PDB file of C-alpha atoms in Angstrom:
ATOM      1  CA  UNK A   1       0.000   0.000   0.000  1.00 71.00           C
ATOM      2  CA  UNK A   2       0.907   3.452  -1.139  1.00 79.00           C
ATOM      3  CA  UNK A   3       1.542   5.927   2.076  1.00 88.00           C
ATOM      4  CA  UNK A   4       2.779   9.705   2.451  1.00 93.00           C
ATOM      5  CA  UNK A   5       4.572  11.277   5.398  1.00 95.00           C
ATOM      6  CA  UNK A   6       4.620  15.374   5.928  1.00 96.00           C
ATOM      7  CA  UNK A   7       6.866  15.852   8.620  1.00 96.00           C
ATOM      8  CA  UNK A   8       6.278  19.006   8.985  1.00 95.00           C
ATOM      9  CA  UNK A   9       2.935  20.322  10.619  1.00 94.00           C
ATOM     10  CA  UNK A  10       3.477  23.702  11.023  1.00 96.00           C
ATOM     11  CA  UNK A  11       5.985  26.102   9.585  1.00 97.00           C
ATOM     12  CA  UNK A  12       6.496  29.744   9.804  1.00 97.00           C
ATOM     13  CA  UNK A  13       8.336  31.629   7.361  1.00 97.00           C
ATOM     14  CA  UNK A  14       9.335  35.653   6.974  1.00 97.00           C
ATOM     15  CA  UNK A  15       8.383  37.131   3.773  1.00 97.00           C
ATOM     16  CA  UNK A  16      10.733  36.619   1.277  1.00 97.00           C
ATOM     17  CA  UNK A  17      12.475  33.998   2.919  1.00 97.00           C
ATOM     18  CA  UNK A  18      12.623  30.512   0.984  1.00 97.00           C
ATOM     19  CA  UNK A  19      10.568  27.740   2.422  1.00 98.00           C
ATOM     20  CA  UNK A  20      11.174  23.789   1.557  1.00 98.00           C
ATOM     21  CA  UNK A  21       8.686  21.717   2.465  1.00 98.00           C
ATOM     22  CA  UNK A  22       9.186  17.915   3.388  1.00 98.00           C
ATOM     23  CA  UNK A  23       7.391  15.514   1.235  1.00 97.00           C
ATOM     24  CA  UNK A  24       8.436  11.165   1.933  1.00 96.00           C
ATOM     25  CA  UNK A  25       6.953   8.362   0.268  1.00 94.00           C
ATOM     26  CA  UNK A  26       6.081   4.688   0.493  1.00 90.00           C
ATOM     27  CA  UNK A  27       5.075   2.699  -2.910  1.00 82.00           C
ATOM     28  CA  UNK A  28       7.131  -0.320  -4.342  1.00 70.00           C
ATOM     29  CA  UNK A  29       7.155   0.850  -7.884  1.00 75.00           C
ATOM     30  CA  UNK A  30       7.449   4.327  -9.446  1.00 78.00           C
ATOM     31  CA  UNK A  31       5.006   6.624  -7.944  1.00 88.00           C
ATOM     32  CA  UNK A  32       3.066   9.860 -10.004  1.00 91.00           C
ATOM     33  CA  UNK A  33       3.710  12.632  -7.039  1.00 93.00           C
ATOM     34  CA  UNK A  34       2.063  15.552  -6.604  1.00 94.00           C
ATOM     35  CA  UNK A  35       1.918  18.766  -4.568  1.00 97.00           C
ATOM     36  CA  UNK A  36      -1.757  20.676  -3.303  1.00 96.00           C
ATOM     37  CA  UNK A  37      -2.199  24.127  -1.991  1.00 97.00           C
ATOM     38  CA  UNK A  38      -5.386  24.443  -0.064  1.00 95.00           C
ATOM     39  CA  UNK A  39      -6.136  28.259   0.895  1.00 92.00           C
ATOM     40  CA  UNK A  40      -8.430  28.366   3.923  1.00 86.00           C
ATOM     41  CA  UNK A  41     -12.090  27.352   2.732  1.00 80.00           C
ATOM     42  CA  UNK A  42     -11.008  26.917  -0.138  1.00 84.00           C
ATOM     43  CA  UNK A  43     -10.840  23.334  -1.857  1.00 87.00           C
ATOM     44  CA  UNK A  44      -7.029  21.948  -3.639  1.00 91.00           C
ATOM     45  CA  UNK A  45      -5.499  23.077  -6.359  1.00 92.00           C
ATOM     46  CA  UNK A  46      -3.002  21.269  -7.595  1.00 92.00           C
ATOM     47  CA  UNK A  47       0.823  23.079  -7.676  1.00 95.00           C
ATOM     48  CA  UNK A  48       2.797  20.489  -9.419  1.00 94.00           C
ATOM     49  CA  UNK A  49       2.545  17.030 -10.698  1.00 92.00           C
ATOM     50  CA  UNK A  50       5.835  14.475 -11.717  1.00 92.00           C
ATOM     51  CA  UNK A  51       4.991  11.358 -13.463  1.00 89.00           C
ATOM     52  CA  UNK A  52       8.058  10.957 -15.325  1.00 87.00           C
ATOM     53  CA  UNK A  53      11.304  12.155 -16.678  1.00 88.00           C
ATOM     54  CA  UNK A  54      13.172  15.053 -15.715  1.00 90.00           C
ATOM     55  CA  UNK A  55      12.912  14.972 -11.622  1.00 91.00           C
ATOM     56  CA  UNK A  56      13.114  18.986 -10.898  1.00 96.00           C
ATOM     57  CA  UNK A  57       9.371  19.279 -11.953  1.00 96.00           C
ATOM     58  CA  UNK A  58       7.946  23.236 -11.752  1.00 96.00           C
ATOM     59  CA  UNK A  59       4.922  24.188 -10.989  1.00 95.00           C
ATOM     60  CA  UNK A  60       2.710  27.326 -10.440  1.00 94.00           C
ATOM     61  CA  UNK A  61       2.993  30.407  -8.193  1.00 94.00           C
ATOM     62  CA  UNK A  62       6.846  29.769  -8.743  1.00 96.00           C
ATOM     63  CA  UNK A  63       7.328  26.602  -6.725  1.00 97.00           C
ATOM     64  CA  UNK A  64       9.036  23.632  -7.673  1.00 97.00           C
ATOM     65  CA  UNK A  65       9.904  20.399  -6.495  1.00 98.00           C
ATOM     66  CA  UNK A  66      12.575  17.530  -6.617  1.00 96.00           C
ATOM     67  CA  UNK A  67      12.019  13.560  -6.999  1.00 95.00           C
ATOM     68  CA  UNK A  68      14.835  11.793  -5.281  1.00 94.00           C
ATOM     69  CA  UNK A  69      14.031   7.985  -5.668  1.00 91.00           C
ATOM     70  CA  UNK A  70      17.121   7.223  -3.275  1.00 91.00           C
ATOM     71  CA  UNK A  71      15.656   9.175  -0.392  1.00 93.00           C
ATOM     72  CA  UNK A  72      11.701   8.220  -1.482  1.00 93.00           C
ATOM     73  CA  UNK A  73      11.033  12.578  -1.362  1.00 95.00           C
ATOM     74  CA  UNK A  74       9.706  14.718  -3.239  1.00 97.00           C
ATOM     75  CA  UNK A  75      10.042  18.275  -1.441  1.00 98.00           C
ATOM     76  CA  UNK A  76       8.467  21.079  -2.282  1.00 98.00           C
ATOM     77  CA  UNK A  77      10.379  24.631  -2.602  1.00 98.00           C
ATOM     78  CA  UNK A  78       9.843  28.250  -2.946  1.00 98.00           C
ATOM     79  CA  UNK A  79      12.764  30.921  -3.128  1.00 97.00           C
ATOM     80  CA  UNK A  80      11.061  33.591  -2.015  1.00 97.00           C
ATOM     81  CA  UNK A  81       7.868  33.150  -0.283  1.00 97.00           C
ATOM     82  CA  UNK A  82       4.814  35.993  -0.520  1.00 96.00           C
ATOM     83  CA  UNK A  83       1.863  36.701   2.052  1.00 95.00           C
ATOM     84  CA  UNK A  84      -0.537  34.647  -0.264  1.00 94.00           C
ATOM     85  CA  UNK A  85       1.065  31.773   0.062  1.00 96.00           C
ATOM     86  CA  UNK A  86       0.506  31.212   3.551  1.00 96.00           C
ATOM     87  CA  UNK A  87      -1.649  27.909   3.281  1.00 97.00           C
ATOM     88  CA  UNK A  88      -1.933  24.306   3.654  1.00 96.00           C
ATOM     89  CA  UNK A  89       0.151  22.126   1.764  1.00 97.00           C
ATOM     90  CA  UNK A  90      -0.358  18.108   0.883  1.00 96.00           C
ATOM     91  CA  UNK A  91       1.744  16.033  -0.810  1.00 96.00           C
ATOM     92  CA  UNK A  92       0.013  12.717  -2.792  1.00 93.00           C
ATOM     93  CA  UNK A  93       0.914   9.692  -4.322  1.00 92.00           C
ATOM     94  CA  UNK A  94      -0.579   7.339  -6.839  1.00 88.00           C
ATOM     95  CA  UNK A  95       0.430   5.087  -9.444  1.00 81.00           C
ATOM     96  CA  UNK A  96      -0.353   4.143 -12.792  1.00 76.00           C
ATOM     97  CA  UNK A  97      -2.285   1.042 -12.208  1.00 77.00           C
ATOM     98  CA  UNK A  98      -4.166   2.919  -9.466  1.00 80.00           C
ATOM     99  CA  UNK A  99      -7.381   4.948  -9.456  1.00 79.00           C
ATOM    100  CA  UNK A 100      -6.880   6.858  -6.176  1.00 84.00           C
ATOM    101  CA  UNK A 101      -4.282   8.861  -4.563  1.00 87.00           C
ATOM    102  CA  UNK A 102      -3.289   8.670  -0.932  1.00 89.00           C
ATOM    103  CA  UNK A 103      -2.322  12.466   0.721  1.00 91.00           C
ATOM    104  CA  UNK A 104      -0.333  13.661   3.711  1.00 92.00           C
ATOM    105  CA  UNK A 105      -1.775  14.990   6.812  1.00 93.00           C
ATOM    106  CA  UNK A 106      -0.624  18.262   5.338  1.00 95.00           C
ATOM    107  CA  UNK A 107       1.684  21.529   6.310  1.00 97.00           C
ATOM    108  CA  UNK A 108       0.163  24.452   7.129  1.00 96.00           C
ATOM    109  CA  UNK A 109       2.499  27.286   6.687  1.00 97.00           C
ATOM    110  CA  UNK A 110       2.481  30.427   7.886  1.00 97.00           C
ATOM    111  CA  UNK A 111       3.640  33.601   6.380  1.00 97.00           C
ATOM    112  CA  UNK A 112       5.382  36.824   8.946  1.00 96.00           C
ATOM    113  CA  UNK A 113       5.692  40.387   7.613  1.00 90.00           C
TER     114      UNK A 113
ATOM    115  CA  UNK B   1     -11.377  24.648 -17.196  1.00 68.00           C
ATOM    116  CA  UNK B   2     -12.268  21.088 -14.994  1.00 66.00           C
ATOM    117  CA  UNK B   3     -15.117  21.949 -12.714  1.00 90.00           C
ATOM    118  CA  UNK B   4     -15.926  20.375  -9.811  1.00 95.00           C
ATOM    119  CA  UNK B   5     -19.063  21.375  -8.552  1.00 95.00           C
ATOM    120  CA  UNK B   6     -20.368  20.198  -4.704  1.00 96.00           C
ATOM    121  CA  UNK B   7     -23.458  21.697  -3.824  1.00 91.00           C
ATOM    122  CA  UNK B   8     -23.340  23.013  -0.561  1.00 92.00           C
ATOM    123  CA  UNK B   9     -20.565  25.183   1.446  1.00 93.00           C
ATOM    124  CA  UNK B  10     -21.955  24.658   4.872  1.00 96.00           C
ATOM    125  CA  UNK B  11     -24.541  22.290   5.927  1.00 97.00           C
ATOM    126  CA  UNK B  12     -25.527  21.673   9.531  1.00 98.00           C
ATOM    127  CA  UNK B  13     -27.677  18.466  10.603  1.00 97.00           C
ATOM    128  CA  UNK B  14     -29.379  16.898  12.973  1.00 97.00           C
ATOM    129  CA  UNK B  15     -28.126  13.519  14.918  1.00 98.00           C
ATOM    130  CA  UNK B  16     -29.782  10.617  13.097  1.00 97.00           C
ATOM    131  CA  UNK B  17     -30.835  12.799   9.925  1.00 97.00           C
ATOM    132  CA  UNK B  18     -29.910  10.750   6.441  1.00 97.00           C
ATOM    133  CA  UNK B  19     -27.737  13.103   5.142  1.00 97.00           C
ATOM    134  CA  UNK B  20     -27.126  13.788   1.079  1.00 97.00           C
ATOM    135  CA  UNK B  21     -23.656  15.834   0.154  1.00 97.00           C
ATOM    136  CA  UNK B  22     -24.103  15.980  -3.747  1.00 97.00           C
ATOM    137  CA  UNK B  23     -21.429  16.274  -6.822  1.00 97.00           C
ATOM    138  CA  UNK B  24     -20.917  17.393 -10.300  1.00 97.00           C
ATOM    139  CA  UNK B  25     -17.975  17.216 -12.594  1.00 96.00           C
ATOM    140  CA  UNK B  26     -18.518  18.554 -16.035  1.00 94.00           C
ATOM    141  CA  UNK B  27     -15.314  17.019 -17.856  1.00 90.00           C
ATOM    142  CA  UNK B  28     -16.778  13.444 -18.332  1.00 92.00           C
ATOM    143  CA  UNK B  29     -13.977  12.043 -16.104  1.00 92.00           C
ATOM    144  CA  UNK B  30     -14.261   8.454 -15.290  1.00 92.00           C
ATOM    145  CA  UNK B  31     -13.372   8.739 -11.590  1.00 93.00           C
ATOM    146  CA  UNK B  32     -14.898  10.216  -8.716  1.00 95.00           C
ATOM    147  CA  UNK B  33     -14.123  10.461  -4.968  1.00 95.00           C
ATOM    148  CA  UNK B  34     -15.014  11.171  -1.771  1.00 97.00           C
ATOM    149  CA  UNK B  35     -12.548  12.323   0.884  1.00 96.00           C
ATOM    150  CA  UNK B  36     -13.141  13.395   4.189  1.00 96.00           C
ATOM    151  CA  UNK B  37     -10.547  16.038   5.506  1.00 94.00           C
ATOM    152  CA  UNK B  38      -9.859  16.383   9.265  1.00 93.00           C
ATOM    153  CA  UNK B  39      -7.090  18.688  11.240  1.00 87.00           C
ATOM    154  CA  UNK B  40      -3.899  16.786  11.483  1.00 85.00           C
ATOM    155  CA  UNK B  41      -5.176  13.825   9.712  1.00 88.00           C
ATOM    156  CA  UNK B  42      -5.033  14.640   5.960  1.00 88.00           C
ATOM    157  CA  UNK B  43      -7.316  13.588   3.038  1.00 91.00           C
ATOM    158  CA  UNK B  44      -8.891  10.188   3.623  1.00 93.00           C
ATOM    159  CA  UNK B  45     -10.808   8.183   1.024  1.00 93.00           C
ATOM    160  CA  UNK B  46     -14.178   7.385   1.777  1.00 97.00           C
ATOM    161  CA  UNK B  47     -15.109   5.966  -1.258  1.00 96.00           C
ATOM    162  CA  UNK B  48     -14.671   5.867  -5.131  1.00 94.00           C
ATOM    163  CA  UNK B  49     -16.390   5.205  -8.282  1.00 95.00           C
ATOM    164  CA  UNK B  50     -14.633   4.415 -11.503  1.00 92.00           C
ATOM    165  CA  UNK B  51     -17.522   4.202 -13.932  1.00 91.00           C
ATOM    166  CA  UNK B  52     -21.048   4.719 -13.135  1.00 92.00           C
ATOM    167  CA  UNK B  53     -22.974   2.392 -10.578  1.00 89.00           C
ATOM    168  CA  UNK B  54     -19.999   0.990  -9.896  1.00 91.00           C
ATOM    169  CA  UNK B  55     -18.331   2.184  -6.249  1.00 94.00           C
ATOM    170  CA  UNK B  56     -15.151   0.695  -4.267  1.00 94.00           C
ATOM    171  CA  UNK B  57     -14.715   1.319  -0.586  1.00 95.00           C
ATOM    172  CA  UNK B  58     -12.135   3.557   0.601  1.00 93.00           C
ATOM    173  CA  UNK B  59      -9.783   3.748   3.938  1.00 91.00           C
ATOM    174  CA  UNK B  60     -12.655   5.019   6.130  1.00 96.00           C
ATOM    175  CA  UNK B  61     -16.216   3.584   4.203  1.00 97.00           C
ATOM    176  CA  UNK B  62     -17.966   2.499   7.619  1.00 96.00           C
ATOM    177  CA  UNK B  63     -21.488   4.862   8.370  1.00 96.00           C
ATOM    178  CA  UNK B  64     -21.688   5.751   4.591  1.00 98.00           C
ATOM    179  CA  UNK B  65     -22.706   4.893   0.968  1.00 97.00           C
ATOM    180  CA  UNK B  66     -22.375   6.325  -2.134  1.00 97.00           C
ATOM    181  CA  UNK B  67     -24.530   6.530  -5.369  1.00 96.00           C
ATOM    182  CA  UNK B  68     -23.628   6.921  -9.111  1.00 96.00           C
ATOM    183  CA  UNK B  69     -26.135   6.849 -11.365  1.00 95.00           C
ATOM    184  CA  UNK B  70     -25.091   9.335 -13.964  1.00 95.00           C
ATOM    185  CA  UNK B  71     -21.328   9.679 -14.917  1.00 95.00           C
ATOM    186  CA  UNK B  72     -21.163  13.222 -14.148  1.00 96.00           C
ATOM    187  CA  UNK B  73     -22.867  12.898 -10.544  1.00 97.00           C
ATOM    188  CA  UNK B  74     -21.180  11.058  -7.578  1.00 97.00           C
ATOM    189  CA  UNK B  75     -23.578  11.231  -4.172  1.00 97.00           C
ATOM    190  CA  UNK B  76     -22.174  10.822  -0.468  1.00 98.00           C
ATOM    191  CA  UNK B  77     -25.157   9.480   2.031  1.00 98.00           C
ATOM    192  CA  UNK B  78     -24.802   9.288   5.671  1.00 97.00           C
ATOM    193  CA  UNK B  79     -27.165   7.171   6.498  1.00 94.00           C
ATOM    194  CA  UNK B  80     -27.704   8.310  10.134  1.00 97.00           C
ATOM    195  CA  UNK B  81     -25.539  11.309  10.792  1.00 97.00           C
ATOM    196  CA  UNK B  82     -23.215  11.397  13.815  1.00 97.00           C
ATOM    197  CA  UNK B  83     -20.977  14.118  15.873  1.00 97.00           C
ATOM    198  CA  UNK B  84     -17.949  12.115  14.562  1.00 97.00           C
ATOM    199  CA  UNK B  85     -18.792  12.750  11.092  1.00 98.00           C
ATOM    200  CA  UNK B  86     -18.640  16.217  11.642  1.00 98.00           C
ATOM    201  CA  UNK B  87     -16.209  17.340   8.843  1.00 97.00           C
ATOM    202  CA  UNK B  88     -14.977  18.935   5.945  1.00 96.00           C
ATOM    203  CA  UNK B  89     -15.838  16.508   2.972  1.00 97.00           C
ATOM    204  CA  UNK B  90     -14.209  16.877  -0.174  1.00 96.00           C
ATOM    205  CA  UNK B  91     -14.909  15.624  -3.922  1.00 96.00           C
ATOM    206  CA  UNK B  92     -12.812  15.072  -6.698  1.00 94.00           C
ATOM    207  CA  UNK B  93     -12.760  13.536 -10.369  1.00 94.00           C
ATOM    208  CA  UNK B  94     -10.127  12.322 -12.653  1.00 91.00           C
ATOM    209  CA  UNK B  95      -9.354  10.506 -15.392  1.00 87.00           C
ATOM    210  CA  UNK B  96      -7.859   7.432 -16.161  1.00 80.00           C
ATOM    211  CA  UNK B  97      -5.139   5.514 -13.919  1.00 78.00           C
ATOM    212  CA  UNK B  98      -2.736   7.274 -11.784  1.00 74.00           C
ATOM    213  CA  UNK B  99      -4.137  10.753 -12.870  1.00 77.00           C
ATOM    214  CA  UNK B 100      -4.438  14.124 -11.084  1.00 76.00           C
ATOM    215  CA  UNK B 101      -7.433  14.579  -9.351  1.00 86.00           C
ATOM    216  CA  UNK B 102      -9.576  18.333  -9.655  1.00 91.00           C
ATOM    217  CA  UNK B 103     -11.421  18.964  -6.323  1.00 93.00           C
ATOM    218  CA  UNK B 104     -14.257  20.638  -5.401  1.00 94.00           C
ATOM    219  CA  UNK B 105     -14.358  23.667  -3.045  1.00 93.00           C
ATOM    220  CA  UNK B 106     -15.777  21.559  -0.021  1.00 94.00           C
ATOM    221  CA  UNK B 107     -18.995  21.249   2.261  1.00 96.00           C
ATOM    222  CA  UNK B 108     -18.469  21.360   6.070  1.00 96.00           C
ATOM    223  CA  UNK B 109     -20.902  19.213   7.470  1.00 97.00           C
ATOM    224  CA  UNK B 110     -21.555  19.921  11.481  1.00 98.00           C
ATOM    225  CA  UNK B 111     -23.682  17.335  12.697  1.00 98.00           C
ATOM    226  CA  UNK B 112     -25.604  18.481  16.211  1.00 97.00           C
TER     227      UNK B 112
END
């Protein structure tokens, strides 16, 4: 069974400061990885998806995000973080023989002036 | 653009009520999902449906059901509401295998 760890629950970040957020995996063959934002009420949008190919993956909003088979991650980065990104993050994982995806229990991250 | 359409924000029932959370894609996607989403704990799968009337149980399917009768219309039924299913409940479709999933904007269901 496919799993996801966030390690991260909470993190708090100064405005235009880079944040890097933890993303760790569990499948036995190659995973399709993905990264949500979820403003508050709001439901996800996707960020950034890798299925294949060339593992530094961007995204929207200016994030991006690394597959590292070796280390089963796929973090999430930012080099410069604004207000409105102050949200909650999940990381999912499914596969190609698979309908469904299985998330994280999320990061929320917070943004300081 | 994929739109995922659930039709309430904010619901609020009653203890033992049969509740009905209702969905709509309009991209003809082949999958549909129900996740429930509580603090700390993530997205978990309730349920899914990969073609219409047919339905596979999720991580968490005990105290609901699902219908799909049309392929663009995926329904979440408690049968007999409880506090513990007091939650934000999410849908999403997809298509195909392994594919990104578009999500809906939410209901919060507070069950009294």
């Amino acid at each position: 069974a496919q799993s996801v760890t966030q390690p991260d629950i909470h993190i708090t970040v100064s405005e235009g400061a880079s944040l890097e957020l933890r993303c760790n995996y569990s499948y036995g063959a190659t995973p399709y990885l993905f990264w949500y934002v979820q403003s508050p009420g709001q439901g996800l949008q996707l960020l950034l998806k890798y299925f294949s190919g060339d593992t530094l993956v961007q995204g929207i909003k200016g994030f991006e995000a690394e597959f590292k088979r070796s280390q089963s991650s796929f973090n999430l980065r930012k080099p410069s973080v604004h207000w409105s990104d102050a949200a909650e993050y999940f990381c999912a994982v499914g596969a190609s023989r698979d309908y469904k995806l299985s998330f994280g229990a999320g990061t929320t991250v917070t943004v300081r002036a | 653009d994929v739109k995922v359409t659930q039709s309430s924000r904010y619901l609020v029932k009653r203890t033992g009520e049969k509740v009905f959370l209702e969905c709509v894609q309009d991209m003809d996607h082949e999958n549909m999902f129900w996740y429930r989403q509580d603090p700390g704990l993530g997205l978990r799968l309730i349920y899914f449906s990969y073609d219409v009337k047919m339905k596979e149980k999720g991580d968490i399917p005990e105290g609901y059901s699902v219908s799909r009768e049309k392929k663009e219309r995926f329904s979440l039924i408690l049968e007999s509401a409880s506090t513990n299913q007091t939650s934000m409940y999410l849908c999403a479709s997809s298509f195909g295998r392994g594919s990104l999933a578009f999500f809906g904007q939410g209901t919060r269901l507070t069950v009294v």
